[in-house]
Amino acid sequence: MTGIAHPATFAAGVPHDTFARLRRDEPVAWTEEPVLVRHSAAGRIAERGSGYWTVTRHAAVAEASRRTDVFSSGERGAFLVDPRTKADLARTRELLVNMDAPRHTRIRRLVTSVFTPRAVRALADGIRAHARGLVASVVERGRFDAVDDLAAELPLLVLADLLGMPRADRHLLFRWSNHLVGFDDPEYGGGDIDAYRQVFVEAFSYALELAAQRRARPGEDLVSLLATAEVDGRRLSDREFCHFWMLLVVAGNETTRHLISGSLHALAEHPDQLARLCAEPSLVPAAVEELLRWVTPIMQFRRTATCDTELDGQKIAKGDKVVLYYVSANRDRAVFADPDRLDLGRDPNPHLSFGVGAHFCLGASLTRLEARTLLEELRPHLAGLALDGAPERLESNFVNGLKSLPVRL
Ligand code: HEM
């Protein structure tokens, strides 16, 4: 048994029983971190984190997300593993998700001024066309890998459109984000620190060139808008631009991929719900919310306590690491009746899959649009959906992901 802090634990599936026990007996539990081996040109490094508070109940995850002055994203970043050096911490803090007010507020305002519901709606026709094309090709084949052939492709095509990139370059997005999010997986990042840094170098030089082109000849795409937008008379600096671009590349692709593949997996394993969806087209929006709850593609984000405090009855000391487990909050029976039952008509469904509060996911409406459109296009063909081999899971304690999902229609 490796415990919830170890990426390998999740290769066998999310340990929902462990989370249920924690919610019941020890809702804010101290968790030791395992030794993880990384490597770089300097040799092998065995690292062990400080340990952290695991927050499992819905109300406490929401409370900590809202108390941003006490539970900081900027202090040591929002990722589970601490930055190794001061320079790493400074780099980490360039990502929106790892910032606190007032800088977070300023950059988020700038980004939301261009990443608007209108900008997302403008992508709707393109998303529909991509979804139709992908569905036609898998339906024709009958047997396919739902990760490579469907779930990975749709967000990549949409992201290329959103970022104004040539579609042919989307494999770069795929490689970069696999390396970063799959850092702990032996097949992707393999714990290789040099390769991780190299991905940033490559991606930033691509982003800078794109920004320079768009500043010279702005178009309607998000990159043109981001490269030229101003808040309080200031543009994003090159560094700020590159980091936001990188965040979109990773956040806009892996997460939606795992939502789609995890959803197809869930439907294949719940024939009653699959039949319900096939019979009731109007169920699609509620089904997407329930699948977001069920899959919880991002399982946790982390905070650091800025002072001695208390959460859900537990004393927490200044500087402690506090990890908010959305994947557990989403199965809390204090909020969801019969939480371990997939119910595509569940209403209300206040899941926390997109977080809550100041850092609420900026891509939520885009994700919803992609997932709804794909489900609408797939629905007429889904009646015979079945697994066609064993799914392969990603080794990650951060994203709930599949590397392959063989299915047939
Ligand atoms: C299933 C899909 C997705 C899930 C589950 C998801 C989940 C999340 C979560 C939980 C957060 C909160 C982080 C925190 O509180 O520390 C977040 C933030 C964010 N997400 Fe998403 N996301 C998804 C898709 C997307 C997409 C498609 C984009 C962009 C194209 C995106 C961009 C962002 C950004 C920029 C933030 C940072 C917001 C901030 O710090 O103010 N996400 N996401």
Short mmCIF file of C-alpha atoms and ligand atoms in Angstrom, two decimals:
data_model
loop_
_atom_site.label_atom_id
_atom_site.label_comp_id
_atom_site.label_asym_id
_atom_site.label_seq_id
_atom_site.Cartn_x
_atom_site.Cartn_y
_atom_site.Cartn_z
CA MET A 1 0.00 0.00 0.00
CA THR A 2 1.56 3.27 -1.13
CA GLY A 3 -1.08 5.76 0.10
CA ILE A 4 -2.83 8.70 -1.50
CA ALA A 5 0.35 10.79 -1.81
CA HIS A 6 2.02 8.29 -4.15
CA PRO A 7 1.41 8.55 -7.93
CA ALA A 8 1.58 4.74 -8.30
CA THR A 9 -1.49 4.29 -6.06
CA PHE A 10 -3.66 5.83 -8.74
CA ALA A 11 -2.45 3.46 -11.45
CA ALA A 12 -4.97 1.01 -9.96
CA GLY A 13 -7.80 3.56 -9.73
CA VAL A 14 -8.86 6.33 -7.34
CA PRO A 15 -8.90 4.88 -3.76
CA HIS A 16 -12.47 6.02 -3.05
CA ASP A 17 -12.73 3.75 0.03
CA THR A 18 -9.76 5.50 1.63
CA PHE A 19 -11.28 8.92 0.95
CA ALA A 20 -14.66 7.78 2.36
CA ARG A 21 -12.94 6.62 5.55
CA LEU A 22 -11.05 9.91 5.85
CA ARG A 23 -14.22 11.97 5.34
CA ARG A 24 -15.90 9.98 8.11
CA ASP A 25 -13.10 9.60 10.68
CA GLU A 26 -10.38 12.13 10.01
CA PRO A 27 -11.61 14.80 7.57
CA VAL A 28 -8.37 16.83 7.74
CA ALA A 29 -5.70 14.11 8.03
CA TRP A 30 -1.93 14.40 8.25
CA THR A 31 -0.38 12.54 5.30
CA GLU A 32 3.28 11.56 5.00
CA GLU A 33 4.80 11.88 1.54
CA PRO A 34 6.74 9.03 -0.07
CA VAL A 35 10.30 9.24 -1.34
CA LEU A 36 10.13 9.91 -5.09
CA VAL A 37 13.15 9.44 -7.33
CA ARG A 38 13.90 12.12 -9.97
CA HIS A 39 16.88 12.33 -12.26
CA SER A 40 18.82 14.99 -14.13
CA ALA A 41 22.26 15.47 -15.68
CA ALA A 42 23.50 15.94 -12.10
CA GLY A 43 22.39 12.39 -11.19
CA ARG A 44 19.57 10.74 -9.29
CA ILE A 45 17.78 12.70 -6.58
CA ALA A 46 15.56 11.06 -3.99
CA GLU A 47 13.06 13.64 -2.75
CA ARG A 48 10.57 13.52 0.08
CA GLY A 49 7.98 16.23 0.66
CA SER A 50 7.22 17.71 4.08
CA GLY A 51 3.91 15.91 4.42
CA TYR A 52 0.54 17.67 4.23
CA TRP A 53 -3.00 18.03 5.51
CA THR A 54 -5.44 16.09 3.34
CA VAL A 55 -8.77 17.96 3.19
CA THR A 56 -11.58 15.62 2.14
CA ARG A 57 -14.99 17.11 2.93
CA HIS A 58 -16.90 19.29 0.43
CA ALA A 59 -17.54 22.16 2.88
CA ALA A 60 -13.90 22.33 3.99
CA VAL A 61 -12.50 22.18 0.43
CA ALA A 62 -14.82 25.05 -0.52
CA GLU A 63 -13.99 27.01 2.66
CA ALA A 64 -10.22 26.76 2.16
CA SER A 65 -10.58 27.70 -1.53
CA ARG A 66 -12.41 30.88 -0.51
CA ARG A 67 -10.08 31.92 2.35
CA THR A 68 -7.30 32.90 -0.05
CA ASP A 69 -5.59 35.17 2.52
CA VAL A 70 -5.01 32.20 4.85
CA PHE A 71 -4.73 29.36 2.31
CA SER A 72 -2.30 30.81 -0.21
CA SER A 73 -1.65 29.64 -3.77
CA GLY A 74 1.38 31.90 -4.16
CA GLU A 75 3.37 31.09 -1.03
CA ARG A 76 4.73 27.76 -2.36
CA GLY A 77 2.55 27.25 -5.45
CA ALA A 78 -0.63 25.23 -6.01
CA PHE A 79 1.08 21.94 -6.93
CA LEU A 80 1.71 19.16 -4.44
CA VAL A 81 5.48 19.00 -4.84
CA ASP A 82 7.34 22.02 -3.43
CA PRO A 83 9.52 24.05 -5.82
CA ARG A 84 13.12 22.84 -5.32
CA THR A 85 14.95 26.18 -5.32
CA LYS A 86 14.21 29.89 -4.94
CA ALA A 87 14.50 30.22 -8.70
CA ASP A 88 12.00 27.38 -9.20
CA LEU A 89 9.60 29.09 -6.78
CA ALA A 90 9.92 32.39 -8.67
CA ARG A 91 9.20 30.59 -11.97
CA THR A 92 6.25 28.74 -10.45
CA ARG A 93 4.75 32.03 -9.30
CA GLU A 94 4.57 33.25 -12.90
CA LEU A 95 1.60 30.92 -13.49
CA LEU A 96 -1.81 32.42 -12.71
CA VAL A 97 -2.82 29.37 -10.72
CA ASN A 98 0.17 29.95 -8.38
CA MET A 99 -0.51 33.64 -7.65
CA ASP A 100 -2.24 35.52 -4.84
CA ALA A 101 -3.96 38.91 -4.89
CA PRO A 102 -3.25 41.61 -5.92
CA ARG A 103 -1.16 40.25 -8.84
CA HIS A 104 -3.59 37.37 -9.40
CA THR A 105 -6.52 39.82 -9.57
CA ARG A 106 -4.77 42.03 -12.14
CA ILE A 107 -3.75 39.25 -14.51
CA ARG A 108 -7.02 37.38 -14.14
CA ARG A 109 -8.90 40.60 -15.03
CA LEU A 110 -6.81 41.01 -18.14
CA VAL A 111 -7.32 37.43 -19.22
CA THR A 112 -11.07 37.40 -18.51
CA SER A 113 -11.41 40.58 -20.57
CA VAL A 114 -10.47 38.53 -23.66
CA PHE A 115 -11.41 34.96 -22.63
CA THR A 116 -15.11 35.86 -22.44
CA PRO A 117 -18.26 33.74 -22.81
CA ARG A 118 -18.62 35.43 -26.23
CA ALA A 119 -15.13 34.29 -27.27
CA VAL A 120 -16.04 30.75 -26.22
CA ARG A 121 -19.37 30.84 -28.08
CA ALA A 122 -17.49 31.94 -31.20
CA LEU A 123 -15.72 28.58 -31.14
CA ALA A 124 -18.99 26.61 -31.15
CA ASP A 125 -19.21 25.96 -34.92
CA GLY A 126 -15.58 24.87 -35.07
CA ILE A 127 -16.06 22.53 -32.10
CA ARG A 128 -19.15 21.01 -33.73
CA ALA A 129 -17.25 20.43 -36.99
CA HIS A 130 -14.28 18.83 -35.19
CA ALA A 131 -16.57 16.62 -33.08
CA ARG A 132 -18.53 15.50 -36.15
CA GLY A 133 -15.36 14.64 -38.05
CA LEU A 134 -13.88 12.66 -35.17
CA VAL A 135 -17.13 10.79 -34.45
CA ALA A 136 -17.57 9.89 -38.15
CA SER A 137 -14.08 8.43 -38.26
CA VAL A 138 -14.41 6.29 -35.10
CA VAL A 139 -17.92 5.13 -36.04
CA GLU A 140 -16.60 3.96 -39.37
CA ARG A 141 -13.83 1.98 -37.68
CA GLY A 142 -16.06 0.48 -35.00
CA ARG A 143 -13.12 -0.38 -32.70
CA PHE A 144 -10.77 2.36 -31.57
CA ASP A 145 -8.76 3.81 -28.74
CA ALA A 146 -11.00 6.37 -27.06
CA VAL A 147 -7.99 8.27 -25.69
CA ASP A 148 -5.84 8.71 -28.81
CA ASP A 149 -8.58 8.78 -31.43
CA LEU A 150 -11.20 10.88 -29.69
CA ALA A 151 -10.49 12.29 -26.25
CA ALA A 152 -7.02 13.69 -26.98
CA GLU A 153 -7.85 14.96 -30.45
CA LEU A 154 -10.86 17.19 -29.75
CA PRO A 155 -9.24 19.49 -27.13
CA LEU A 156 -6.06 19.72 -29.23
CA LEU A 157 -7.97 20.81 -32.34
CA VAL A 158 -10.00 23.31 -30.29
CA LEU A 159 -6.91 24.65 -28.55
CA ALA A 160 -5.09 25.14 -31.85
CA ASP A 161 -8.09 27.22 -33.05
CA LEU A 162 -8.31 29.13 -29.76
CA LEU A 163 -4.60 29.96 -29.77
CA GLY A 164 -4.53 30.70 -33.50
CA MET A 165 -1.92 27.98 -34.17
CA PRO A 166 -1.59 25.89 -37.30
CA ARG A 167 -3.54 22.68 -36.61
CA ALA A 168 -0.56 20.63 -37.73
CA ASP A 169 1.39 21.93 -34.71
CA ARG A 170 -1.06 20.41 -32.25
CA HIS A 171 1.20 17.37 -31.71
CA LEU A 172 3.62 19.81 -30.01
CA LEU A 173 0.91 20.73 -27.51
CA PHE A 174 0.28 17.02 -26.92
CA ARG A 175 3.95 16.27 -26.26
CA TRP A 176 4.57 19.29 -24.02
CA SER A 177 1.58 18.73 -21.80
CA ASN A 178 2.12 14.95 -21.56
CA HIS A 179 5.61 15.67 -20.31
CA LEU A 180 4.51 18.18 -17.70
CA VAL A 181 1.35 16.56 -16.35
CA GLY A 182 2.74 13.05 -16.80
CA PHE A 183 6.01 13.98 -15.07
CA ASP A 184 5.75 11.04 -12.65
CA ASP A 185 4.61 8.50 -15.25
CA PRO A 186 7.48 6.26 -16.43
CA GLU A 187 6.21 6.42 -20.03
CA TYR A 188 5.97 10.25 -20.22
CA GLY A 189 8.05 12.49 -17.93
CA GLY A 190 9.73 9.62 -16.07
CA GLY A 191 10.77 12.05 -13.31
CA ASP A 192 13.36 13.63 -15.67
CA ILE A 193 13.96 17.19 -14.45
CA ASP A 194 16.11 18.25 -17.45
CA ALA A 195 13.49 17.10 -19.93
CA TYR A 196 10.85 18.98 -17.89
CA ARG A 197 12.84 22.22 -18.11
CA GLN A 198 13.52 21.67 -21.80
CA VAL A 199 9.77 21.56 -22.47
CA PHE A 200 9.45 25.09 -21.03
CA VAL A 201 12.34 26.35 -23.19
CA GLU A 202 10.80 24.92 -26.37
CA ALA A 203 7.24 26.00 -25.59
CA PHE A 204 8.27 29.54 -24.60
CA SER A 205 10.27 30.11 -27.74
CA TYR A 206 7.26 28.94 -29.80
CA ALA A 207 4.96 31.24 -27.79
CA LEU A 208 7.24 34.26 -28.13
CA GLU A 209 7.43 33.88 -31.88
CA LEU A 210 3.65 33.57 -32.08
CA ALA A 211 3.19 36.69 -29.93
CA ALA A 212 5.64 38.70 -32.06
CA GLN A 213 3.75 37.68 -35.23
CA ARG A 214 0.40 38.62 -33.72
CA ARG A 215 1.61 41.96 -32.36
CA ALA A 216 2.81 42.80 -35.87
CA ARG A 217 -0.42 41.59 -37.53
CA PRO A 218 -3.17 41.09 -34.92
CA GLY A 219 -6.06 38.77 -35.76
CA GLU A 220 -9.18 37.76 -33.84
CA ASP A 221 -7.58 34.84 -32.01
CA LEU A 222 -6.86 34.69 -28.28
CA VAL A 223 -3.11 35.09 -28.75
CA SER A 224 -3.57 38.38 -30.63
CA LEU A 225 -5.91 39.63 -27.92
CA LEU A 226 -3.65 38.50 -25.08
CA ALA A 227 -0.56 39.94 -26.69
CA THR A 228 -2.15 43.37 -27.08
CA ALA A 229 -4.69 43.66 -24.21
CA GLU A 230 -4.07 46.14 -21.38
CA VAL A 231 -5.29 46.45 -17.79
CA ASP A 232 -4.54 49.68 -15.87
CA GLY A 233 -2.50 50.84 -18.86
CA ARG A 234 -0.19 47.77 -18.76
CA ARG A 235 0.21 44.91 -21.18
CA LEU A 236 1.24 41.40 -20.19
CA SER A 237 5.04 41.25 -20.15
CA ASP A 238 6.68 38.59 -22.36
CA ARG A 239 7.21 36.42 -19.28
CA GLU A 240 3.58 36.81 -18.19
CA PHE A 241 2.38 36.10 -21.69
CA CYS A 242 4.48 32.92 -22.05
CA HIS A 243 3.36 31.56 -18.70
CA PHE A 244 -0.30 32.17 -19.38
CA TRP A 245 0.06 30.59 -22.81
CA MET A 246 1.70 27.55 -21.21
CA LEU A 247 -1.06 27.29 -18.63
CA LEU A 248 -3.65 27.26 -21.41
CA VAL A 249 -1.72 24.61 -23.32
CA VAL A 250 -1.64 22.28 -20.33
CA ALA A 251 -4.95 23.14 -18.68
CA GLY A 252 -6.86 23.25 -21.96
CA ASN A 253 -5.83 19.85 -23.16
CA GLU A 254 -5.08 17.20 -20.53
CA THR A 255 -8.08 17.95 -18.38
CA THR A 256 -10.67 17.82 -21.14
CA ARG A 257 -8.99 14.70 -22.55
CA HIS A 258 -9.36 12.91 -19.23
CA LEU A 259 -12.94 14.11 -18.82
CA ILE A 260 -13.92 12.66 -22.21
CA SER A 261 -12.10 9.33 -21.87
CA GLY A 262 -13.17 8.94 -18.22
CA SER A 263 -16.77 9.64 -19.25
CA LEU A 264 -16.75 6.97 -21.96
CA HIS A 265 -15.23 4.53 -19.48
CA ALA A 266 -17.96 5.31 -16.95
CA LEU A 267 -20.72 4.93 -19.56
CA ALA A 268 -19.32 1.59 -20.75
CA GLU A 269 -19.36 0.37 -17.14
CA HIS A 270 -22.91 1.62 -16.41
CA PRO A 271 -25.17 0.20 -19.15
CA ASP A 272 -28.33 1.46 -17.38
CA GLN A 273 -27.10 5.07 -17.52
CA LEU A 274 -25.87 4.60 -21.09
CA ALA A 275 -29.34 3.41 -22.13
CA ARG A 276 -30.90 6.40 -20.36
CA LEU A 277 -28.64 8.83 -22.21
CA CYS A 278 -29.36 7.16 -25.54
CA ALA A 279 -33.12 7.47 -24.93
CA GLU A 280 -33.13 11.06 -23.63
CA PRO A 281 -31.18 13.63 -25.72
CA SER A 282 -32.20 16.42 -23.32
CA LEU A 283 -30.14 14.72 -20.59
CA VAL A 284 -26.80 15.79 -22.14
CA PRO A 285 -26.11 18.97 -20.06
CA ALA A 286 -26.92 17.25 -16.74
CA ALA A 287 -24.96 14.18 -17.85
CA VAL A 288 -21.87 16.32 -18.48
CA GLU A 289 -22.09 17.75 -14.93
CA GLU A 290 -22.46 14.27 -13.43
CA LEU A 291 -19.55 12.96 -15.50
CA LEU A 292 -17.46 15.93 -14.32
CA ARG A 293 -18.30 14.94 -10.74
CA TRP A 294 -17.73 11.23 -11.37
CA VAL A 295 -14.38 11.58 -13.14
CA THR A 296 -12.96 14.69 -11.37
CA PRO A 297 -10.13 15.02 -13.93
CA ILE A 298 -8.04 17.20 -11.56
CA MET A 299 -8.06 15.41 -8.24
CA GLN A 300 -6.45 18.07 -6.05
CA PHE A 301 -4.72 21.43 -5.82
CA ARG A 302 -2.58 22.55 -2.93
CA ARG A 303 -2.38 25.63 -0.67
CA THR A 304 0.00 26.82 2.09
CA ALA A 305 -1.23 28.24 5.41
CA THR A 306 -0.06 31.84 5.88
CA CYS A 307 -0.77 31.83 9.66
CA ASP A 308 -1.83 29.44 12.42
CA THR A 309 -5.46 28.60 11.77
CA GLU A 310 -8.16 25.93 11.94
CA LEU A 311 -10.05 24.03 9.26
CA ASP A 312 -12.87 21.53 9.83
CA GLY A 313 -11.88 21.29 13.51
CA GLN A 314 -8.18 20.66 12.83
CA LYS A 315 -5.43 23.07 13.95
CA ILE A 316 -3.10 23.98 11.13
CA ALA A 317 0.25 25.73 11.64
CA LYS A 318 1.65 28.60 9.56
CA GLY A 319 3.63 27.18 6.64
CA ASP A 320 1.79 23.81 6.57
CA LYS A 321 0.89 22.32 3.23
CA VAL A 322 -2.86 21.87 2.77
CA VAL A 323 -4.21 19.76 -0.10
CA LEU A 324 -7.78 20.18 -1.32
CA TYR A 325 -9.11 16.88 -2.65
CA TYR A 326 -11.91 17.72 -5.10
CA VAL A 327 -12.09 14.01 -5.93
CA SER A 328 -13.17 13.33 -2.34
CA ALA A 329 -15.41 16.41 -1.95
CA ASN A 330 -17.31 15.21 -5.02
CA ARG A 331 -18.32 11.98 -3.21
CA ASP A 332 -19.31 13.63 0.08
CA ARG A 333 -22.71 12.26 1.18
CA ALA A 334 -23.35 15.45 3.16
CA VAL A 335 -23.88 17.09 -0.25
CA PHE A 336 -24.63 14.31 -2.76
CA ALA A 337 -27.32 11.70 -2.13
CA ASP A 338 -25.97 8.21 -2.86
CA PRO A 339 -22.63 9.67 -4.02
CA ASP A 340 -21.16 6.41 -5.37
CA ARG A 341 -24.02 6.02 -7.84
CA LEU A 342 -23.62 7.48 -11.33
CA ASP A 343 -26.88 9.34 -11.94
CA LEU A 344 -26.85 11.26 -15.22
CA GLY A 345 -29.94 13.21 -14.20
CA ARG A 346 -28.51 14.37 -10.83
CA ASP A 347 -29.84 17.81 -9.94
CA PRO A 348 -28.59 19.88 -8.19
CA ASN A 349 -24.98 18.91 -8.74
CA PRO A 350 -22.65 21.32 -6.91
CA HIS A 351 -19.46 19.41 -7.78
CA LEU A 352 -16.09 21.07 -7.20
CA SER A 353 -14.34 19.71 -10.29
CA PHE A 354 -13.52 23.24 -11.50
CA GLY A 355 -12.54 24.47 -8.04
CA VAL A 356 -14.37 27.41 -6.42
CA GLY A 357 -13.62 31.01 -5.45
CA ALA A 358 -10.93 33.33 -6.83
CA HIS A 359 -9.15 30.59 -8.82
CA PHE A 360 -12.32 29.04 -10.30
CA CYS A 361 -11.37 27.42 -13.61
CA LEU A 362 -11.24 29.89 -16.50
CA GLY A 363 -11.89 27.12 -19.00
CA ALA A 364 -15.10 25.77 -17.42
CA SER A 365 -17.47 27.06 -20.11
CA LEU A 366 -15.15 25.92 -22.91
CA THR A 367 -14.88 22.44 -21.37
CA ARG A 368 -18.65 22.22 -20.95
CA LEU A 369 -19.18 23.24 -24.57
CA GLU A 370 -16.68 20.67 -25.86
CA ALA A 371 -18.05 17.84 -23.73
CA ARG A 372 -21.70 18.60 -24.53
CA THR A 373 -21.03 18.88 -28.25
CA LEU A 374 -19.08 15.65 -28.38
CA LEU A 375 -21.71 13.78 -26.38
CA GLU A 376 -24.48 15.11 -28.65
CA GLU A 377 -22.60 13.92 -31.73
CA LEU A 378 -21.71 10.55 -30.20
CA ARG A 379 -25.08 9.81 -28.59
CA PRO A 380 -26.82 8.31 -31.64
CA HIS A 381 -23.96 5.75 -31.92
CA LEU A 382 -23.44 4.96 -28.26
CA ALA A 383 -26.02 2.20 -27.66
CA GLY A 384 -23.49 -0.58 -28.29
CA LEU A 385 -20.54 1.04 -26.48
CA ALA A 386 -18.39 -1.60 -24.74
CA LEU A 387 -14.83 -2.01 -23.52
CA ASP A 388 -12.61 -3.84 -26.00
CA GLY A 389 -9.63 -4.49 -23.72
CA ALA A 390 -8.24 -3.31 -20.41
CA PRO A 391 -7.89 0.47 -19.96
CA GLU A 392 -4.44 1.72 -18.97
CA ARG A 393 -4.26 4.38 -16.26
CA LEU A 394 -1.84 7.25 -15.83
CA GLU A 395 0.49 7.15 -12.81
CA SER A 396 -0.37 10.51 -11.29
CA ASN A 397 -1.63 11.77 -7.94
CA PHE A 398 -2.80 14.98 -9.65
CA VAL A 399 -4.90 14.09 -12.71
CA ASN A 400 -7.31 11.19 -12.91
CA GLY A 401 -6.33 10.01 -16.35
CA LEU A 402 -6.34 7.15 -18.82
CA LYS A 403 -3.50 6.51 -21.26
CA SER A 404 -5.56 4.15 -23.37
CA LEU A 405 -9.17 2.96 -23.48
CA PRO A 406 -9.89 0.34 -26.15
CA VAL A 407 -13.62 0.39 -26.99
CA ARG A 408 -16.03 -0.77 -29.68
CA LEU A 409 -19.33 0.67 -30.80
C1 HEM B 1 -12.30 19.03 -17.44
C2 HEM B 1 -11.64 20.14 -17.66
C3 HEM B 1 -11.03 21.01 -16.59
C4 HEM B 1 -10.93 20.83 -15.24
C5 HEM B 1 -11.40 19.63 -14.41
C6 HEM B 1 -10.27 21.99 -14.69
C7 HEM B 1 -10.03 22.19 -13.34
C8 HEM B 1 -9.53 23.35 -12.78
C9 HEM B 1 -9.43 23.61 -11.37
C10 HEM B 1 -9.83 22.64 -10.26
C11 HEM B 1 -8.91 24.87 -11.20
C12 HEM B 1 -8.72 25.59 -9.87
C13 HEM B 1 -7.30 25.69 -9.41
C14 HEM B 1 -7.16 26.18 -7.97
O1 HEM B 1 -8.13 26.48 -7.27
O2 HEM B 1 -6.00 26.24 -7.50
C15 HEM B 1 -8.65 25.39 -12.53
C16 HEM B 1 -8.08 26.60 -12.82
C17 HEM B 1 -7.78 27.02 -14.09
N1 HEM B 1 -8.16 26.42 -15.29
FE1 HEM B 1 -9.14 24.70 -15.49
N2 HEM B 1 -9.96 22.85 -15.72
C18 HEM B 1 -10.41 22.30 -16.89
C19 HEM B 1 -10.31 22.84 -18.16
C20 HEM B 1 -9.68 24.01 -18.46
C21 HEM B 1 -9.55 24.57 -19.77
C22 HEM B 1 -10.13 23.96 -21.05
C23 HEM B 1 -8.82 25.72 -19.65
C24 HEM B 1 -8.39 26.70 -20.69
C25 HEM B 1 -8.50 26.64 -21.97
C26 HEM B 1 -8.53 25.90 -18.24
C27 HEM B 1 -7.82 26.95 -17.68
C28 HEM B 1 -7.67 27.17 -16.33
C29 HEM B 1 -6.94 28.32 -15.79
C30 HEM B 1 -6.24 29.41 -16.61
C31 HEM B 1 -7.02 28.22 -14.39
C32 HEM B 1 -6.38 29.15 -13.35
C33 HEM B 1 -7.38 30.17 -12.87
C34 HEM B 1 -6.81 31.02 -11.75
O3 HEM B 1 -5.84 30.65 -11.09
O4 HEM B 1 -7.36 32.12 -11.56
N3 HEM B 1 -9.07 24.84 -17.54
N4 HEM B 1 -9.06 24.45 -13.47
#
